[in-house]
Structure formats: C-alpha cells, structure tokens
XYZ file of C-alpha atoms in Angstrom:
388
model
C 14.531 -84.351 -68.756
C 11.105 -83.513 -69.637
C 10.059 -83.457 -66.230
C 12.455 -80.594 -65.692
C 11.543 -79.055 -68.178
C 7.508 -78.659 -66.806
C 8.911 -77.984 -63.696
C 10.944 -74.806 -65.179
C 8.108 -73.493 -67.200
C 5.746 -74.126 -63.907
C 8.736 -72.081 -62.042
C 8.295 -69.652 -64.495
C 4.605 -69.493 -64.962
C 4.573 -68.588 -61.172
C 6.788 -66.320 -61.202
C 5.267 -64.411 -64.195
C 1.828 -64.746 -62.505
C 3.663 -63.560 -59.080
C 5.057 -60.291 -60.375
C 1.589 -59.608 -62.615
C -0.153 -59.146 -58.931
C 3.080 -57.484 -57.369
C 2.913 -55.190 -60.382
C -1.115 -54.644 -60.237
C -0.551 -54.410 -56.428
C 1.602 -51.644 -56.761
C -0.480 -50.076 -59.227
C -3.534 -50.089 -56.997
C -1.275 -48.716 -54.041
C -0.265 -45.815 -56.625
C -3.796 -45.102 -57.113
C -4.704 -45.232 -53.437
C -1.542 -42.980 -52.468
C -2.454 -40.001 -55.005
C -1.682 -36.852 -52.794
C -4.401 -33.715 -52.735
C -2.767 -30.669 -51.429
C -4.300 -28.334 -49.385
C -3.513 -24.850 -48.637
C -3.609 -22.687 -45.629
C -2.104 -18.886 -44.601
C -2.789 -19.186 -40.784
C -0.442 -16.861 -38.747
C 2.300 -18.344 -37.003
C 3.898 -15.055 -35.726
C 2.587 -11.456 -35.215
C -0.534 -10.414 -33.166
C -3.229 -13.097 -34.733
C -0.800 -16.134 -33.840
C -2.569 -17.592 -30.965
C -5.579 -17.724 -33.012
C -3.299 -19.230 -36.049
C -1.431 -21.848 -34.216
C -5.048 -23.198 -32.972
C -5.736 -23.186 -36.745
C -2.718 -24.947 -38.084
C -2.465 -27.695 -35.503
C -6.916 -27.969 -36.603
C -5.703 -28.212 -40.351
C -3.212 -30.690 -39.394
C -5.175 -33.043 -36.814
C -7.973 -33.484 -39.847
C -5.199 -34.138 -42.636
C -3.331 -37.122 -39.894
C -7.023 -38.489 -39.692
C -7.809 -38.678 -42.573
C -5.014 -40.108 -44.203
C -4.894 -42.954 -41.059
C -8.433 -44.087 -42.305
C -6.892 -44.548 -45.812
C -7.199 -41.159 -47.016
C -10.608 -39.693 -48.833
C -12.388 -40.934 -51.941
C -12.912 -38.636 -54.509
C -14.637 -39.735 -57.550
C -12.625 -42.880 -59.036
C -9.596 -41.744 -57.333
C -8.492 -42.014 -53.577
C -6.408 -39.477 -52.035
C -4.014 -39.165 -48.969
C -3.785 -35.280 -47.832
C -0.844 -32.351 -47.512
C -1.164 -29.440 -45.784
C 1.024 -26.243 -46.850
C 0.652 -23.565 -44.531
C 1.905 -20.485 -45.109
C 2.509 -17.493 -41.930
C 1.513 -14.462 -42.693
C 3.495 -12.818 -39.982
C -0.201 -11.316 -39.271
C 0.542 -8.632 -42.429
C -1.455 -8.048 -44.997
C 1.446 -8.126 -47.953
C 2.766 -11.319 -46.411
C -0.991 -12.988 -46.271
C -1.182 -11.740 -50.438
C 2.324 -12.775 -51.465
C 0.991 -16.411 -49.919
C -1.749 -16.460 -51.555
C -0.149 -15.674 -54.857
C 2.105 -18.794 -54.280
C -0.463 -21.384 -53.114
C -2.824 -20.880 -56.045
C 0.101 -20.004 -58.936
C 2.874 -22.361 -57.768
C 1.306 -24.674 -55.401
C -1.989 -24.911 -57.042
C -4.066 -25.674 -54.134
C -7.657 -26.067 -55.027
C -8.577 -24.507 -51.718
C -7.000 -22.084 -49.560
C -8.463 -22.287 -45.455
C -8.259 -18.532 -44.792
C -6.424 -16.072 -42.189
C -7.563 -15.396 -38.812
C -7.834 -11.917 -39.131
C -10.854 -10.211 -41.509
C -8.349 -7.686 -42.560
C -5.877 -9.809 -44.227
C -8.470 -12.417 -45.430
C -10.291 -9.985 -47.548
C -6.901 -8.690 -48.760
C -6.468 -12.388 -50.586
C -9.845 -12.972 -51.662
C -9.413 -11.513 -54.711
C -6.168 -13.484 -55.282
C -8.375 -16.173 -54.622
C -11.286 -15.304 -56.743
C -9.247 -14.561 -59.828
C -7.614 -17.684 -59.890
C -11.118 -19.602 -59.397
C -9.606 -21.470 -55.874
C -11.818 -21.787 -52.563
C -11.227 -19.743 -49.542
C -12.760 -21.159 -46.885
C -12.858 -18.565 -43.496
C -13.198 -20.200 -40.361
C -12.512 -17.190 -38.090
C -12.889 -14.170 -40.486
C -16.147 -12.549 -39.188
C -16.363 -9.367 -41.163
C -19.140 -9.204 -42.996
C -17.574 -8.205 -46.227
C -16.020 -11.763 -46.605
C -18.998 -13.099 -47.690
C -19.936 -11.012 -51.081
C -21.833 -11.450 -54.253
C -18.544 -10.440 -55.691
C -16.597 -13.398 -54.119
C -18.327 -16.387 -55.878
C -15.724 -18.215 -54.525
C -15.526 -17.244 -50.798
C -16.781 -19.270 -48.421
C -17.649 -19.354 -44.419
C -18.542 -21.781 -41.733
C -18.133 -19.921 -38.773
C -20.097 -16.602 -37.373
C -19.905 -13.547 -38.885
C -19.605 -9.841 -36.664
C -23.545 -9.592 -36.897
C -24.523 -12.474 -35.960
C -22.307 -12.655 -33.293
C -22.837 -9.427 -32.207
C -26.537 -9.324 -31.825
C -27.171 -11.816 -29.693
C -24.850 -10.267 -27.331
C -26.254 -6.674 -27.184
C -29.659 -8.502 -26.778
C -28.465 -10.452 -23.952
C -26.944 -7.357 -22.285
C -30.081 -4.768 -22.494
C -32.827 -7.831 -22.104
C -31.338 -10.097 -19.504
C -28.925 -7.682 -17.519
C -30.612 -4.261 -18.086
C -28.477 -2.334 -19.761
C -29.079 1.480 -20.871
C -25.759 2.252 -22.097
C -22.860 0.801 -23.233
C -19.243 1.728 -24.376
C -17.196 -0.360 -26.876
C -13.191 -0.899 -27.460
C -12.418 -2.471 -30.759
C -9.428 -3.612 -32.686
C -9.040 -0.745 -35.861
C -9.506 -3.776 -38.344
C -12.409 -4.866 -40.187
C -13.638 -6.890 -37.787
C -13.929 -4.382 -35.180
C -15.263 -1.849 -37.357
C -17.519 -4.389 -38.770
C -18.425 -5.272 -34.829
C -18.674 -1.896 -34.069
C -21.089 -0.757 -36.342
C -23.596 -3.988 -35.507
C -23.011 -3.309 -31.749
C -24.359 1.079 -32.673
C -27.437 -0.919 -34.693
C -28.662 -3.471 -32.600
C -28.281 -1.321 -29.473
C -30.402 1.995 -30.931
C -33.157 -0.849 -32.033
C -33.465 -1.979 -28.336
C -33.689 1.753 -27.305
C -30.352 1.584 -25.419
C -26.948 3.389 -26.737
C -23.378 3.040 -27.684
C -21.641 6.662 -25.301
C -18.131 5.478 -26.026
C -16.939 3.909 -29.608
C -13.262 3.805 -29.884
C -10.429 1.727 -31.592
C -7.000 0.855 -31.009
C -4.210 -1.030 -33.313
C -3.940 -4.451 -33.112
C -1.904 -5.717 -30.860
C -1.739 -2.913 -28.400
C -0.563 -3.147 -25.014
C -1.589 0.364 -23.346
C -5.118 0.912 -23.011
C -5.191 3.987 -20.217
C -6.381 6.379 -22.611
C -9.145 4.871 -23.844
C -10.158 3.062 -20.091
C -10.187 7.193 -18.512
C -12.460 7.863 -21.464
C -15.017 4.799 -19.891
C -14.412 5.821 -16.744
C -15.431 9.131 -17.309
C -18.390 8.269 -19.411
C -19.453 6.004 -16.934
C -21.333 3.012 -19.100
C -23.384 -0.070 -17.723
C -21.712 -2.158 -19.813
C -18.239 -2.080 -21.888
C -18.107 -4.377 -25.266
C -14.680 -5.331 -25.818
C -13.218 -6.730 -29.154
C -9.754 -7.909 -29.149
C -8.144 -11.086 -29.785
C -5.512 -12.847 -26.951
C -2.379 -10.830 -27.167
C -4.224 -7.341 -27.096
C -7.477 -9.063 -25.159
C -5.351 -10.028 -21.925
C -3.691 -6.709 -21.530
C -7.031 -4.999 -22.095
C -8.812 -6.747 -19.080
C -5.915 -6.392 -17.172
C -5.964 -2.656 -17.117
C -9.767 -2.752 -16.980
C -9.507 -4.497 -13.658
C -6.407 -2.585 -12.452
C -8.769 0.744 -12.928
C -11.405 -1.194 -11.138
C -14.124 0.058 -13.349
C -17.650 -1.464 -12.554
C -19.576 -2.058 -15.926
C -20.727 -5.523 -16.934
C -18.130 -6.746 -19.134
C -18.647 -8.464 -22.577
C -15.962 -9.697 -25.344
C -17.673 -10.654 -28.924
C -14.129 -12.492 -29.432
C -14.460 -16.229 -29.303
C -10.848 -16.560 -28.709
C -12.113 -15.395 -25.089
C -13.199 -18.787 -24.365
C -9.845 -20.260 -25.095
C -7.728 -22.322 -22.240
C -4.685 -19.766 -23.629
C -6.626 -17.110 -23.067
C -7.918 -17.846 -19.600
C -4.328 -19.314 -18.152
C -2.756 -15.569 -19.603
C -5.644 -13.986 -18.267
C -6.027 -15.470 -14.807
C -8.640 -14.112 -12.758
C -8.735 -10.713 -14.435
C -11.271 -12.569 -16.967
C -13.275 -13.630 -14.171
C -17.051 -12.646 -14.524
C -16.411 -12.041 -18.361
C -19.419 -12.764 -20.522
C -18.142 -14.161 -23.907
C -20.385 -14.801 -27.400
C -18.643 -17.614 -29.059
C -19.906 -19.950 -31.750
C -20.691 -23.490 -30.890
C -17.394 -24.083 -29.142
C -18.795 -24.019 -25.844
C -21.696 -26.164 -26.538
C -21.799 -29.667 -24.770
C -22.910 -32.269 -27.448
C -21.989 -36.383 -27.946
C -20.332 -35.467 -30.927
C -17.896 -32.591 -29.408
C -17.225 -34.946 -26.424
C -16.395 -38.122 -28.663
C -14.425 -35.848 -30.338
C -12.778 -34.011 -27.252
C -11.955 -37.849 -25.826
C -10.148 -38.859 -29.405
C -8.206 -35.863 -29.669
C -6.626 -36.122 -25.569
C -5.986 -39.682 -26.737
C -3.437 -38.813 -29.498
C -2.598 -35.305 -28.574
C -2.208 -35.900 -24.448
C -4.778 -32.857 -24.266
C -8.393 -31.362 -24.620
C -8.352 -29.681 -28.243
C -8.949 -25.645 -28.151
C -11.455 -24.091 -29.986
C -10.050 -22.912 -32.794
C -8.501 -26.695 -33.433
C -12.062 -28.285 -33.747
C -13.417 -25.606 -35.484
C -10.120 -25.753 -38.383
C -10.963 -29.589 -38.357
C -14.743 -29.266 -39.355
C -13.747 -26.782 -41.596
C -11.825 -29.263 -43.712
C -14.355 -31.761 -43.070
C -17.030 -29.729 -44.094
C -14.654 -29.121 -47.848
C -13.771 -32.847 -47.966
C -17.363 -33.554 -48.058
C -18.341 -31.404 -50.317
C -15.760 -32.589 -52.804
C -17.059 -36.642 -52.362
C -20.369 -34.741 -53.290
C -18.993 -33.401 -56.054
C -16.873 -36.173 -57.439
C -13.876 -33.643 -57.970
C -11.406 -31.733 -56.613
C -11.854 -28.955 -59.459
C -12.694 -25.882 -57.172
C -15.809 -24.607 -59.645
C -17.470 -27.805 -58.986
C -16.899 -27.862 -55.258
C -18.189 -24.384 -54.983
C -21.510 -25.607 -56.555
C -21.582 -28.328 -54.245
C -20.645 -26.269 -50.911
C -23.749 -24.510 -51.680
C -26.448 -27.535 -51.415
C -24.572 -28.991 -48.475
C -25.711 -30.025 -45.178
C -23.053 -31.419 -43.020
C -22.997 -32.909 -39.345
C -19.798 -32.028 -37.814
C -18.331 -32.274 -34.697
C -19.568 -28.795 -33.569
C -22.683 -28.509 -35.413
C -24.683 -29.050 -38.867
C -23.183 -27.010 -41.347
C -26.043 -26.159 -43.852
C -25.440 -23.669 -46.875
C -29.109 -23.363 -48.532
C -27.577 -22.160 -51.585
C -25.576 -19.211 -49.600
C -21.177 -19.048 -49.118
C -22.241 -18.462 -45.616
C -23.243 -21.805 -43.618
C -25.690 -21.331 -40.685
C -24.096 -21.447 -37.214
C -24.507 -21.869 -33.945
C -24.288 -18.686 -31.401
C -24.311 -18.991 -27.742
C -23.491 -16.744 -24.624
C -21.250 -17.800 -21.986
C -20.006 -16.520 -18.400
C -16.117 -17.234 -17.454
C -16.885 -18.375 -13.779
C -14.214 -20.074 -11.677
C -12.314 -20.293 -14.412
C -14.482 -21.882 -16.251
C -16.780 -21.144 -19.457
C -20.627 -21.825 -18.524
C -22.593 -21.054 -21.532
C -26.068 -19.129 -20.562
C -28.183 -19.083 -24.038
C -27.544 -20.435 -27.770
C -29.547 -19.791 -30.453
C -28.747 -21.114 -34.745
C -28.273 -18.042 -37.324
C -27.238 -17.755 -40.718
C-alpha cells in the first residue's frame, strides 16, 4: 500500500513539475510572440502604383524575414512584425484619412510614407501631431525634410541631390548649353524643376523650356512641339512609370534629337523598361544606389530570387532597408516609443543592403547618387558620388 502511495505522489510530483515548464514554456513563447505593428500608405491603385506595389511587397519581404529569424529584440521584449498598409488610391484625402487611422486607431509607432511628395507632405502633419515616425523612402521633395517636422524622416535622395549631379553630368561630360525640362505638376517636379533652373545657371548653361503636366498624363504633343520648336541639347524629364512610358514614347515617335535624361529612379525599373521597350533606349537615368553593384546588394539579390522566383526591383530593396534602417534604430533605442526612436534615428549609422545609412544628427540620411545609361536594355551606371 505504501508503495502506491509514493508512486502516486511521484506521479503527481511529475506531473506538477511537467505542467510548471509547459506553463513557463508558454509564457516565454507569449513573450517571444508579442506583435509590433507597423504602418504603411503605399499606393496600390492610381498613377503612383507601380512605385507603391514595389513598396508594399519591400515592407512585406523585411516583415517575413524578420519574423523567420525569430522576430526583433527590443529592449526586454521580443517582437514578431505586422504590416498594415493602407492605398491611397494616389489622392491626397485618401493618403490623410490613412494616416488619421494608422496613428488614432491602429497606433502604429511608425508610418513608411507615400510614394508621391505631394501626398506625403499632406500626412506629415497628421504624423507630427500625433508624435509617430514617417519614414519617406521615395518622397524627394525637399520640403519633407523640415525643422518643422521633428518627426519626419528620409533615407533615400531628395530632388537636389538628385538633380545636381545630373545637370552636372549633362553640361560637363556631354556638353550641354541648353536644356528643356517636362515635369509632373507635383511637388516633386516643382521641387526638381527649380534645382534643375539653379544648378544649370551656376554652370553657365540654361533651362529654354520649363513646363508641367498632371500626373498621370497620357498626351504629351503639346508640350513635345514646344521642344521641338525650342530646339534644346538636352530634355530633363520627370515622370514616374505610367506617365514616364507614354512620355518617351511620343518623344521618340516625334523623333526629336536632344540627349535625354529622367531624374526618376523608377526609370531604372525592370517594369519600366519591359513597358518601355526600346523607346528608353539611350536614356540616361540618376537613381540612388539601386544600380550600384556591391556584395551586399548581390547576396541580397540571390536571397530574394530564392524565395520570390525573381530579382527584387528597386523600390523592394530600398522599402526593405528602410525598415531595417527603423528596426535598428529601435534595438538602439531599447523602445518602440516613437520620441525615443527619433532621437536614436538621428546618431545612427547603418550598413544596409544598398548602402550606409548615416544621419549625423539630421532626419535626412546621406545617400548614394549615381548616373546610369539604359543600353541594350540594360542599366550601366557611368558615375556615383555620396550626398546628404
């Protein structure tokens, strides 16, 4: 009898002891399974949705990633990632309204910003009153970055930066005296616009033509006759894919001469070049370190194929550094609280896949700027430089 007896209460004891680590087991997997939300408003529809798919699918690739290495550690706690993206249907109300609902309902602690500068700076205040991060990947406009927008941040190239480098390679490596520009009627191409007038009266050349059209346009015979007539060395087009492939379509359908040059990044895209066949041949295209070849962007380039079945586009790699660069920044900080990160995102330096991402105490990392050629169908960069 008594030997039962210690063999119950040994029974027991085990089983007690069993479900104490089953129990502490499951309270370490709670710990390890606490969810950080991130927010996005990256078009999925509209005239900016080529550049917002690249975006999303960016966002997305970097969340899978991460949460397949075990998620990120944060201070004492270890998250797994959510994206919520939000389309914008490429309108400014719809890009606000998100923004309201990410930081009010969804209470993101960052919000990875639209493609176009227009809406972005329409939901930086949003953003800024409700202390949560925008971080801009593609927004170039100057404007994005302000002393006003503590909380706006930027790791890509901004319309200056971009734009300088191009206007130098155009009057000091291809001789050019004059020079026409087409730009989206958005802040970007304003922005663009006005750098392109600058930088070309400082090299003693000079903008003849400077004209806009809406985004998203599809007839550009007006403003080509007014090239044509005004007879250019070189034309500086800003447009994104949908309005970008009709644009260089017509151009070559007119078969007007002048060097061509697109500040657009997009430009360098596999969507753009399969819509725009060999009408983008002999294109030159300023792009940010996209079109660089590194170990890191190859490693990176052979990883993606392997789960995706494809190369990864630019706007992908760039998304996916972007959240990178913000994951970091909170392990620096030891917090997801956005005030904090912001402090942090201004003393880091990060090595990404594209390049090092260093703030020096600025919203605005430095980046990478290079010049390209589309030959053979191909993108051959011709010159880089690094610019803040």
């Amino acid at each position: 009898m008594s030997h039962k007896i210690h063999s119950t209460r040994r029974i027991l004891l085990a089983s007690l002891a069993f479900a104490v680590t089953g129990l502490t087991a499951l309270q370490a997997q709670a710990q390890a399974t606490k969810v950080l939300t991130l927010g996005s408003i990256l078009s999925l529809t509209g005239p900016n949705a080529s550049i917002g798919k690249e975006g999303v699918f960016g966002v997305e690739y970097a969340v899978k990633q991460v949460n397949a290495a075990g998620g990120v550690r944060i201070g004492a706690d270890t998250y797994t990632l959510q994206n919520i993206n939000i389309d914008d249907e490429s309108k400014v109300e719809r890009a606000v309204a998100a923004a309201e609902r990410l930081v009010t309902s969804d209470k993101v602690p960052v919000v990875f910003t639209t493609p176009a500068s227009t809406t972005t700076l329409a939901v930086l205040p949003t953003l800024e009153k409700n202390k949560t991060l925008g971080m801009s990947f593609v927004a170039s406009a100057p404007a994005v970055i302000s002393p006003e927008l503590s909380y706006s941040f930027r790791s890509t190239l901004t319309s200056i930066n971009n734009v300088n480098p191009s206007v130098d390679f155009l009057v000091k490596e291809k001789g050019i005296k004059t020079i026409a520009y087409l730009g989206r009627n958005d802040d970007w191409g304003r922005a663009s616009g006005k750098a392109i007038v600058a930088r070309a009266n400082s090299l003693g050349a000079q903008v003849i033509v400077e004209e806009y059209f809406e985004t998203g346009a599809t007839d550009f015979s007006a403003l080509l006759t007014k090239v044509r007539a005004a007879n250019p060395d070189a034309v500086i087009g800003a447009a994104f894919i949908e309005d970008g492939v009709s644009l260089i379509k017509q151009y070559r359908e007119l078969r007007l001469k002048p060097v061509f040059l697109t500040p657009s990044t997009i430009w360098s895209s596999p969507t753009f070049l399969k819509a725009a066949g060999k009408n983008a041949e002999g294109v030159y295209v300023a792009t940010g370190s996209t079109t660089s070849d590194t170990p890191a962007i190859r490693a990176f380039s052979q990883q993606f194929e392997k789960v995706n079945g494809r190369k990864p586009l630019p706007f992908e790699t760039t998304a996916y550094d972007s959240v990178m660069v913000v994951l970091e920044a909170m392990k620096k900080a030891g917090s997801t609280d956005p005030t904090l990160v912001r402090d942090a995102l201004r003393k880091l330096e990060y090595k990404g896949v594209l390049q090092d991402y260093k703030f020096a105490g600025t919203n605005q990392s430095e980046v990478v700027i290079n010049v390209n050629e589309i030959k053979d169908g191909q993108v051959k960069m011709i010159s880089s430089l690094i610019t803040r």
